[in-house]
CSV table of C-alpha atoms in Angstrom, one decimal:
chain,number,residue,atom,x,y,z
S,1046,MET,CA,-138.9,30.5,18.1
S,1047,THR,CA,-140.4,29.6,21.5
S,1048,PRO,CA,-138.2,28.3,24.4
S,1049,GLU,CA,-139.6,24.8,23.8
S,1050,GLU,CA,-138.7,25.0,20.1
S,1051,ALA,CA,-135.2,26.2,21.1
S,1052,LEU,CA,-134.8,23.3,23.5
S,1053,ALA,CA,-135.9,20.9,20.8
S,1054,ARG,CA,-133.4,22.4,18.4
S,1055,ALA,CA,-130.6,21.9,20.9
S,1056,GLU,CA,-131.6,18.3,21.5
S,1057,GLU,CA,-131.6,17.7,17.8
S,1058,ALA,CA,-128.0,18.9,17.9
S,1059,GLY,CA,-127.2,16.5,20.7
S,1060,ILE,CA,-127.3,19.0,23.5
S,1061,HIS,CA,-129.5,18.1,26.5
S,1062,ARG,CA,-130.4,20.3,29.4
S,1063,LEU,CA,-130.2,18.9,32.9
S,1064,ARG,CA,-131.9,21.0,35.6
S,1065,ILE,CA,-130.0,20.4,38.9
S,1066,PRO,CA,-131.3,21.6,42.3
S,1067,THR,CA,-129.4,24.2,44.3
S,1068,PRO,CA,-129.9,25.6,47.8
S,1069,PHE,CA,-129.8,29.2,46.4
S,1070,ALA,CA,-132.5,31.7,45.6
S,1071,VAL,CA,-131.8,31.5,41.9
S,1072,GLY,CA,-133.2,28.0,41.9
S,1073,ARG,CA,-132.1,25.1,39.6
S,1074,VAL,CA,-128.9,25.4,37.6
S,1075,ASN,CA,-128.8,24.3,34.0
S,1076,CYS,CA,-126.1,21.8,33.1
S,1077,TYR,CA,-125.7,20.5,29.6
S,1078,LEU,CA,-124.9,17.0,28.3
S,1079,LEU,CA,-123.2,17.1,24.9
S,1080,GLU,CA,-123.4,13.9,22.9
S,1081,GLY,CA,-120.3,12.9,21.0
S,1082,GLU,CA,-116.8,11.7,21.7
S,1083,PRO,CA,-116.0,12.4,24.5
S,1084,LEU,CA,-119.5,12.5,26.1
S,1085,THR,CA,-119.3,15.9,27.8
S,1086,LEU,CA,-121.0,17.5,30.7
S,1087,VAL,CA,-121.0,21.3,30.9
S,1088,ASP,CA,-121.1,22.2,34.7
S,1089,ALA,CA,-122.3,19.8,37.3
S,1090,GLY,CA,-124.3,21.7,40.0
S,1091,PRO,CA,-123.5,22.3,43.7
S,1092,ASN,CA,-121.8,19.9,46.0
S,1093,SER,CA,-124.8,18.1,47.6
S,1094,GLY,CA,-126.2,14.6,47.7
S,1095,LYS,CA,-129.5,15.9,46.3
S,1096,ALA,CA,-127.8,17.5,43.3
S,1097,LEU,CA,-125.8,14.3,42.7
S,1098,ASP,CA,-128.9,12.1,42.9
S,1099,GLU,CA,-130.8,14.2,40.4
S,1100,LEU,CA,-127.8,14.4,38.1
S,1101,GLU,CA,-127.6,10.6,38.0
S,1102,GLN,CA,-131.4,10.3,37.5
S,1103,GLN,CA,-131.4,12.8,34.6
S,1104,LEU,CA,-128.4,11.2,32.9
S,1105,ALA,CA,-130.2,7.8,33.2
S,1106,GLY,CA,-133.2,9.3,31.6
S,1107,LEU,CA,-131.0,10.1,28.6
S,1108,GLY,CA,-129.5,6.6,28.6
S,1109,HIS,CA,-126.3,7.5,30.3
S,1110,ALA,CA,-124.5,7.2,33.6
S,1111,ILE,CA,-121.8,9.2,35.3
S,1112,ASP,CA,-119.3,6.5,34.3
S,1113,ASP,CA,-119.9,7.3,30.6
S,1114,LEU,CA,-118.6,10.9,30.9
S,1115,GLY,CA,-115.3,11.6,29.3
S,1116,LEU,CA,-115.0,15.4,29.8
S,1117,ILE,CA,-116.5,17.9,32.2
S,1118,VAL,CA,-116.3,21.6,31.3
S,1119,VAL,CA,-116.6,24.4,33.9
S,1120,THR,CA,-118.1,27.6,32.7
S,1121,HIS,CA,-117.1,29.8,35.6
S,1122,GLN,CA,-116.1,30.0,39.3
S,1123,HIS,CA,-119.4,30.0,41.1
S,1124,ILE,CA,-120.3,27.0,43.3
S,1125,ASP,CA,-123.7,26.3,41.9
S,1126,HIS,CA,-121.9,25.4,38.7
S,1127,PHE,CA,-118.7,23.6,39.7
S,1128,GLY,CA,-119.4,22.2,43.2
S,1129,LEU,CA,-119.9,18.6,42.0
S,1130,VAL,CA,-117.3,18.6,39.3
S,1131,ASP,CA,-114.5,16.9,41.1
S,1132,ILE,CA,-116.8,14.1,42.5
S,1133,VAL,CA,-118.3,13.4,39.1
S,1134,ALA,CA,-114.9,13.6,37.3
S,1135,SER,CA,-113.3,11.2,39.9
S,1136,ARG,CA,-116.1,8.7,39.5
S,1137,ALA,CA,-116.1,8.8,35.7
S,1138,GLY,CA,-112.3,9.1,35.3
S,1139,ALA,CA,-113.1,12.1,33.1
S,1140,GLU,CA,-111.0,15.1,32.2
S,1141,VAL,CA,-111.9,18.5,33.5
S,1142,ALA,CA,-111.5,21.6,31.3
S,1143,ALA,CA,-111.8,25.2,32.4
S,1144,ILE,CA,-110.5,28.5,31.1
S,1145,ASP,CA,-106.9,28.8,32.1
S,1146,VAL,CA,-107.2,31.9,34.2
S,1147,VAL,CA,-109.6,30.2,36.7
S,1148,ALA,CA,-107.8,26.9,37.0
S,1149,PRO,CA,-105.7,28.0,40.0
S,1150,PHE,CA,-108.8,29.2,41.9
S,1151,LEU,CA,-110.7,25.9,41.2
S,1152,GLU,CA,-107.7,23.8,42.3
S,1153,ARG,CA,-107.2,25.8,45.5
S,1154,TYR,CA,-110.8,26.5,46.2
S,1155,ASP,CA,-110.6,26.0,49.9
S,1156,SER,CA,-107.9,28.5,50.5
S,1157,ASP,CA,-108.9,30.9,47.7
S,1158,ALA,CA,-112.5,31.0,48.9
S,1159,GLU,CA,-111.1,32.2,52.3
S,1160,ARG,CA,-109.2,34.8,50.5
S,1161,GLU,CA,-112.3,35.8,48.5
S,1162,ASP,CA,-114.1,36.3,51.8
S,1163,GLU,CA,-111.2,38.5,53.2
S,1164,PHE,CA,-111.3,40.5,50.0
S,1165,ALA,CA,-115.1,40.9,50.2
S,1166,VAL,CA,-114.9,42.0,53.9
S,1167,GLU,CA,-112.3,44.7,53.0
S,1168,LEU,CA,-114.5,46.0,50.2
S,1169,MET,CA,-117.6,46.0,52.4
S,1170,ILE,CA,-115.9,48.0,55.1
S,1171,ARG,CA,-114.3,50.4,52.5
S,1172,TYR,CA,-117.7,51.0,50.9
S,1173,GLY,CA,-119.6,51.7,54.1
S,1174,ILE,CA,-121.4,48.5,55.1
S,1175,PRO,CA,-121.6,48.6,59.0
S,1176,GLU,CA,-119.5,46.1,60.9
S,1177,GLU,CA,-122.6,44.6,62.5
S,1178,LEU,CA,-123.7,43.5,59.0
S,1179,VAL,CA,-120.2,42.5,57.8
S,1180,VAL,CA,-120.0,39.8,60.5
S,1181,PRO,CA,-123.2,37.9,59.6
S,1182,LEU,CA,-122.4,38.3,55.9
S,1183,ARG,CA,-119.1,36.6,56.5
S,1184,ALA,CA,-120.9,33.8,58.4
S,1185,VAL,CA,-123.3,33.3,55.5
S,1186,SER,CA,-120.5,33.1,53.0
S,1187,ARG,CA,-118.7,30.5,55.1
S,1188,ALA,CA,-121.9,28.5,55.4
S,1189,PHE,CA,-122.3,28.5,51.7
S,1190,ARG,CA,-118.7,27.4,51.1
S,1191,GLY,CA,-119.4,23.7,51.5
S,1192,TRP,CA,-121.5,23.7,48.4
S,1193,GLY,CA,-118.2,24.0,46.5
S,1194,ALA,CA,-115.2,21.8,46.4
S,1195,PRO,CA,-111.7,21.9,44.9
S,1196,VAL,CA,-111.4,20.8,41.3
S,1197,ASN,CA,-108.5,19.1,39.6
S,1198,VAL,CA,-108.4,20.9,36.2
S,1199,THR,CA,-106.6,18.6,33.7
S,1200,ARG,CA,-107.0,20.8,30.7
S,1201,GLY,CA,-106.7,24.6,30.7
S,1202,LEU,CA,-108.6,26.3,27.9
S,1203,ALA,CA,-107.4,29.5,26.1
S,1204,ASP,CA,-109.7,32.2,24.9
S,1205,GLY,CA,-110.4,31.7,21.2
S,1206,GLU,CA,-109.3,28.0,21.1
S,1207,THR,CA,-111.5,25.3,19.7
S,1208,LEU,CA,-112.9,22.4,21.8
S,1209,ASP,CA,-113.8,19.4,19.6
S,1210,ILE,CA,-116.6,17.1,20.8
S,1211,GLY,CA,-117.5,14.5,18.2
S,1212,ASP,CA,-118.5,16.4,15.0
S,1213,ARG,CA,-118.9,19.7,16.8
S,1214,SER,CA,-116.4,22.4,17.2
S,1215,LEU,CA,-116.9,24.8,20.1
S,1216,GLU,CA,-115.1,28.1,20.2
S,1217,VAL,CA,-114.0,29.0,23.7
S,1218,GLN,CA,-114.9,32.7,24.5
S,1219,LEU,CA,-113.9,34.4,27.7
S,1220,ARG,CA,-116.6,37.0,28.6
S,1221,PRO,CA,-115.7,38.3,32.1
S,1222,GLY,CA,-118.2,40.4,34.1
S,1223,HIS,CA,-120.7,38.3,36.0
S,1224,SER,CA,-117.6,36.6,37.3
S,1225,PRO,CA,-113.9,37.1,36.2
S,1226,SER,CA,-114.0,33.7,34.5
S,1227,ASP,CA,-117.3,33.6,32.6
S,1228,THR,CA,-116.7,31.3,29.6
S,1229,LEU,CA,-119.0,30.8,26.6
S,1230,PHE,CA,-118.9,27.9,24.1
S,1231,TRP,CA,-119.9,28.9,20.5
S,1232,ASP,CA,-121.1,26.3,18.0
S,1233,ALA,CA,-120.9,28.5,14.9
S,1234,ASP,CA,-122.2,25.7,12.5
S,1235,ARG,CA,-125.4,25.2,14.5
S,1236,ARG,CA,-125.6,28.8,15.8
S,1237,ILE,CA,-125.9,27.6,19.3
S,1238,LEU,CA,-124.2,29.4,22.2
S,1239,ILE,CA,-123.8,27.9,25.7
S,1240,CYS,CA,-123.6,31.1,27.7
S,1241,ALA,CA,-124.1,30.0,31.3
S,1242,ASP,CA,-124.7,33.0,33.6
S,1243,HIS,CA,-123.3,35.5,31.1
S,1244,LEU,CA,-126.8,36.1,29.9
S,1245,ILE,CA,-130.1,34.9,31.5
S,1246,GLY,CA,-133.5,35.6,30.2
S,1247,HIS,CA,-135.6,36.1,33.2
S,1248,ILE,CA,-133.1,37.9,35.5
S,1249,SER,CA,-130.2,40.2,35.1
S,1250,SER,CA,-126.8,38.6,35.7
S,1251,ASN,CA,-125.2,40.5,38.6
S,1252,PRO,CA,-121.6,41.6,37.8
S,1253,LEU,CA,-120.3,40.8,41.2
S,1254,LEU,CA,-117.4,42.4,43.0
S,1255,ALA,CA,-114.6,39.9,42.9
S,1256,ARG,CA,-111.0,39.4,43.8
S,1257,PRO,CA,-108.7,39.5,40.8
S,1258,LEU,CA,-107.9,36.0,39.5
S,1259,ASP,CA,-104.3,36.8,39.1
S,1260,ALA,CA,-104.1,37.3,42.8
S,1261,SER,CA,-104.4,33.6,43.4
S,1262,ASN,CA,-100.7,33.2,44.4
S,1263,GLN,CA,-100.7,36.2,46.7
S,1264,ALA,CA,-100.9,35.8,50.4
S,1265,PRO,CA,-104.1,37.1,52.0
S,1266,GLN,CA,-103.8,40.6,53.4
S,1267,GLN,CA,-104.3,41.5,57.0
S,1268,ARG,CA,-108.0,42.3,57.5
S,1269,HIS,CA,-108.9,45.9,58.3
S,1270,GLY,CA,-105.4,47.3,57.7
S,1271,SER,CA,-105.7,50.7,56.0
S,1272,ALA,CA,-103.4,49.8,53.1
S,1273,SER,CA,-105.3,46.6,52.6
S,1274,LEU,CA,-108.6,48.3,52.5
S,1275,ARG,CA,-107.4,50.8,50.0
S,1276,SER,CA,-105.8,48.2,47.8
S,1277,ALA,CA,-108.9,46.1,47.8
S,1278,SER,CA,-111.0,48.9,46.2
S,1279,ARG,CA,-108.1,49.9,43.9
S,1280,ASP,CA,-107.2,46.4,42.6
S,1281,ARG,CA,-110.6,44.9,42.1
S,1282,PRO,CA,-111.8,44.3,38.5
S,1283,ARG,CA,-114.4,46.9,37.3
S,1284,SER,CA,-117.0,44.1,37.0
S,1285,LEU,CA,-119.9,46.0,35.4
S,1286,MET,CA,-117.7,47.8,32.8
S,1287,ARG,CA,-116.1,44.4,31.8
S,1288,TYR,CA,-119.6,42.9,31.7
S,1289,LEU,CA,-120.9,45.6,29.3
S,1290,GLU,CA,-117.9,45.1,27.0
S,1291,SER,CA,-118.5,41.4,27.1
S,1292,LEU,CA,-122.2,41.9,26.2
S,1293,ARG,CA,-121.2,44.0,23.3
S,1294,ARG,CA,-119.1,41.2,21.9
S,1295,THR,CA,-121.8,38.6,22.5
S,1296,ARG,CA,-124.4,40.9,20.8
S,1297,GLU,CA,-122.4,40.6,17.5
S,1298,LEU,CA,-122.6,36.8,17.4
S,1299,PRO,CA,-125.2,35.5,14.8
S,1300,ALA,CA,-126.5,33.1,17.5
S,1301,GLU,CA,-130.1,31.7,17.2
S,1302,VAL,CA,-130.2,29.7,20.4
S,1303,LEU,CA,-128.5,30.7,23.7
S,1304,LEU,CA,-128.4,28.1,26.5
S,1305,PRO,CA,-128.1,29.9,29.8
S,1306,GLY,CA,-127.1,28.7,33.3
S,1307,HIS,CA,-130.6,29.3,34.7
S,1308,GLY,CA,-134.1,29.4,33.1
S,1309,ASP,CA,-135.2,29.0,29.5
S,1310,PRO,CA,-133.2,29.3,26.3
S,1311,ILE,CA,-132.8,32.7,24.8
S,1312,THR,CA,-133.8,33.2,21.1
S,1313,ASP,CA,-133.3,37.0,20.6
S,1314,HIS,CA,-130.2,37.9,22.4
S,1315,VAL,CA,-129.8,41.2,20.6
S,1316,THR,CA,-133.1,42.6,21.9
S,1317,LEU,CA,-132.3,41.2,25.4
S,1318,ILE,CA,-128.9,42.7,25.5
S,1319,ASP,CA,-130.2,46.1,24.4
S,1320,GLU,CA,-132.8,45.9,27.2
S,1321,ARG,CA,-130.0,45.2,29.7
S,1322,PHE,CA,-128.0,48.1,28.4
S,1323,ALA,CA,-131.0,50.4,28.9
S,1324,MET,CA,-131.5,49.1,32.4
S,1325,HIS,CA,-127.9,49.7,33.4
S,1326,LEU,CA,-128.1,53.3,32.0
S,1327,ARG,CA,-131.3,54.0,33.9
S,1328,ARG,CA,-129.7,52.7,37.1
S,1329,ALA,CA,-126.5,54.7,36.5
S,1330,GLU,CA,-128.5,57.9,35.9
S,1331,LYS,CA,-130.5,57.4,39.1
S,1332,LEU,CA,-127.3,57.0,41.1
S,1333,ARG,CA,-125.9,60.1,39.4
S,1334,ARG,CA,-128.9,62.1,40.6
S,1335,LEU,CA,-128.5,60.8,44.2
S,1336,ILE,CA,-124.8,61.6,44.3
S,1337,ALA,CA,-125.5,65.1,42.9
S,1338,GLU,CA,-127.7,65.7,46.0
S,1339,ARG,CA,-124.8,65.0,48.4
S,1340,PRO,CA,-121.8,62.7,48.7
S,1341,ARG,CA,-122.7,59.2,49.7
S,1342,THR,CA,-121.1,55.8,50.4
S,1343,ALA,CA,-122.0,52.8,48.2
S,1344,TYR,CA,-123.9,51.4,51.2
S,1345,GLU,CA,-126.0,54.6,51.6
S,1346,LEU,CA,-126.7,54.5,47.8
S,1347,ALA,CA,-127.8,50.9,48.0
S,1348,GLN,CA,-130.2,51.8,50.9
S,1349,GLU,CA,-131.7,54.6,48.8
S,1350,LEU,CA,-132.4,52.1,46.0
S,1351,TRP,CA,-133.5,49.0,47.9
S,1352,GLY,CA,-133.9,49.9,51.5
S,1353,ASN,CA,-132.7,47.5,54.2
S,1354,VAL,CA,-132.3,44.3,52.2
S,1355,ALA,CA,-131.8,40.8,53.7
S,1356,VAL,CA,-128.3,40.2,54.9
S,1357,THR,CA,-127.8,37.6,52.1
S,1358,GLN,CA,-128.5,40.3,49.5
S,1359,ALA,CA,-126.3,43.0,50.9
S,1360,PHE,CA,-123.2,42.1,48.9
S,1361,LEU,CA,-125.2,41.8,45.7
S,1362,THR,CA,-126.7,45.2,46.1
S,1363,LEU,CA,-123.3,46.7,47.0
S,1364,SER,CA,-121.9,45.1,43.8
S,1365,GLU,CA,-124.7,46.7,41.8
S,1366,VAL,CA,-124.0,50.1,43.1
S,1367,VAL,CA,-120.3,50.1,42.9
S,1368,GLY,CA,-120.4,48.7,39.3
S,1369,HIS,CA,-122.7,51.6,38.2
S,1370,VAL,CA,-120.6,54.2,40.0
S,1371,ASP,CA,-117.5,52.8,38.2
S,1372,LEU,CA,-119.4,53.7,35.0
S,1373,LEU,CA,-120.1,57.2,36.3
S,1374,ILE,CA,-116.5,57.7,37.3
S,1375,ALA,CA,-115.2,56.5,33.9
S,1376,GLU,CA,-117.5,59.0,32.2
S,1377,GLY,CA,-116.3,61.9,34.4
S,1378,PHE,CA,-119.6,62.5,36.3
S,1379,VAL,CA,-118.5,61.2,39.7
S,1380,ARG,CA,-115.2,61.0,41.7
S,1381,GLU,CA,-114.2,58.8,44.6
S,1382,VAL,CA,-113.2,60.6,47.8
S,1383,SER,CA,-111.4,58.8,50.6
S,1384,ASP,CA,-112.1,59.6,54.2
S,1385,GLY,CA,-109.7,57.5,56.1
S,1386,ASP,CA,-110.7,53.9,55.3
S,1387,LEU,CA,-114.1,54.9,54.0
S,1388,VAL,CA,-114.9,55.8,50.4
S,1389,ARG,CA,-117.7,58.3,49.4
S,1390,PHE,CA,-118.7,59.3,45.9
S,1391,GLU,CA,-119.3,63.0,45.0
S,1392,ALA,CA,-120.5,64.7,41.8
S,1393,THR,CA,-117.9,66.5,39.6
S,1394,GLY,CA,-120.5,68.8,38.1
S,1395,ALA,CA,-119.8,67.6,34.6
S,1396,GLY,CA,-122.8,67.7,32.2
S,1397,GLY,CA,-123.9,65.3,29.5
S,1398,GLU,CA,-125.6,61.9,29.3
S,1399,VAL,CA,-124.4,58.6,30.7
S,1400,THR,CA,-123.5,56.2,27.9
S,1401,ILE,CA,-122.4,52.6,27.5
S,1402,PRO,CA,-118.6,52.8,26.9
S,1403,GLY,CA,-117.2,51.2,23.7
């Protein structure tokens, strides 16, 4: 099945792709309009006038307006997906549904985004990013923050529950990894999976370092305090390991069409997931060899792999390295060694092959 045929099949099932512009390198974000009662929009794009204009135009092309919407569903906590949700929901008088674990973050986006930044700063310092890079990274994050906006979630969704839209029943599936709140919507009757950024055909979904969602009610910690730096690295979710487990679960679904958050539909998720597993194993093995040469910080490892990347990419590459080192630690090949507020990774000398856990 070609991507065009997959889109046609989705449209026959009453699912229409809307490609909304973003200011980010990833390009346009896919939102999905689901026909039925209530008329449902899955994600809405970033908080910008251009995105809102295009959303209205693309809805009009399908014979609808924002006022027709009865429900907006949020797939996860990234601003290119939820930034416009509250504006659209307020105009439409629509309900907003999101997985229950992310609702507090969405509702308190302004304050929780600040806490996310503090958490990220602590991790960057702990894992060796120089202070002169941390400052501009923080500035970039603050500049991006306006593309998001707080969301009034009126319906919390539980993992495994059913969301009924007209004659379709969508199973809600929490698949953390790319973010702690990645949520999939599985139409078993039609074998169509709305997977957002959990799986994307043309690029690998970065399992990003993130603050635990259950920390939403905790006060932000004092930046640069030694205890704070240590707790940031200790308490963070092991994003890549969670992501690999989530991919294993998705691999078992008898899906025929997957509708991602960016790019074209996916029609062979098993092969794609196997390719991603192999890619992660190759990267973990390369890091294992580098660490065997001498202990290194995560930042030093990132430089070995990618050199001096643009400041906007530094946190992404750090997330990549730390995620794969987590895998090596879990398999017993590497250990984390603290040197004051700094963490380095050293080899344990254990033999064997790196494997995907589970």
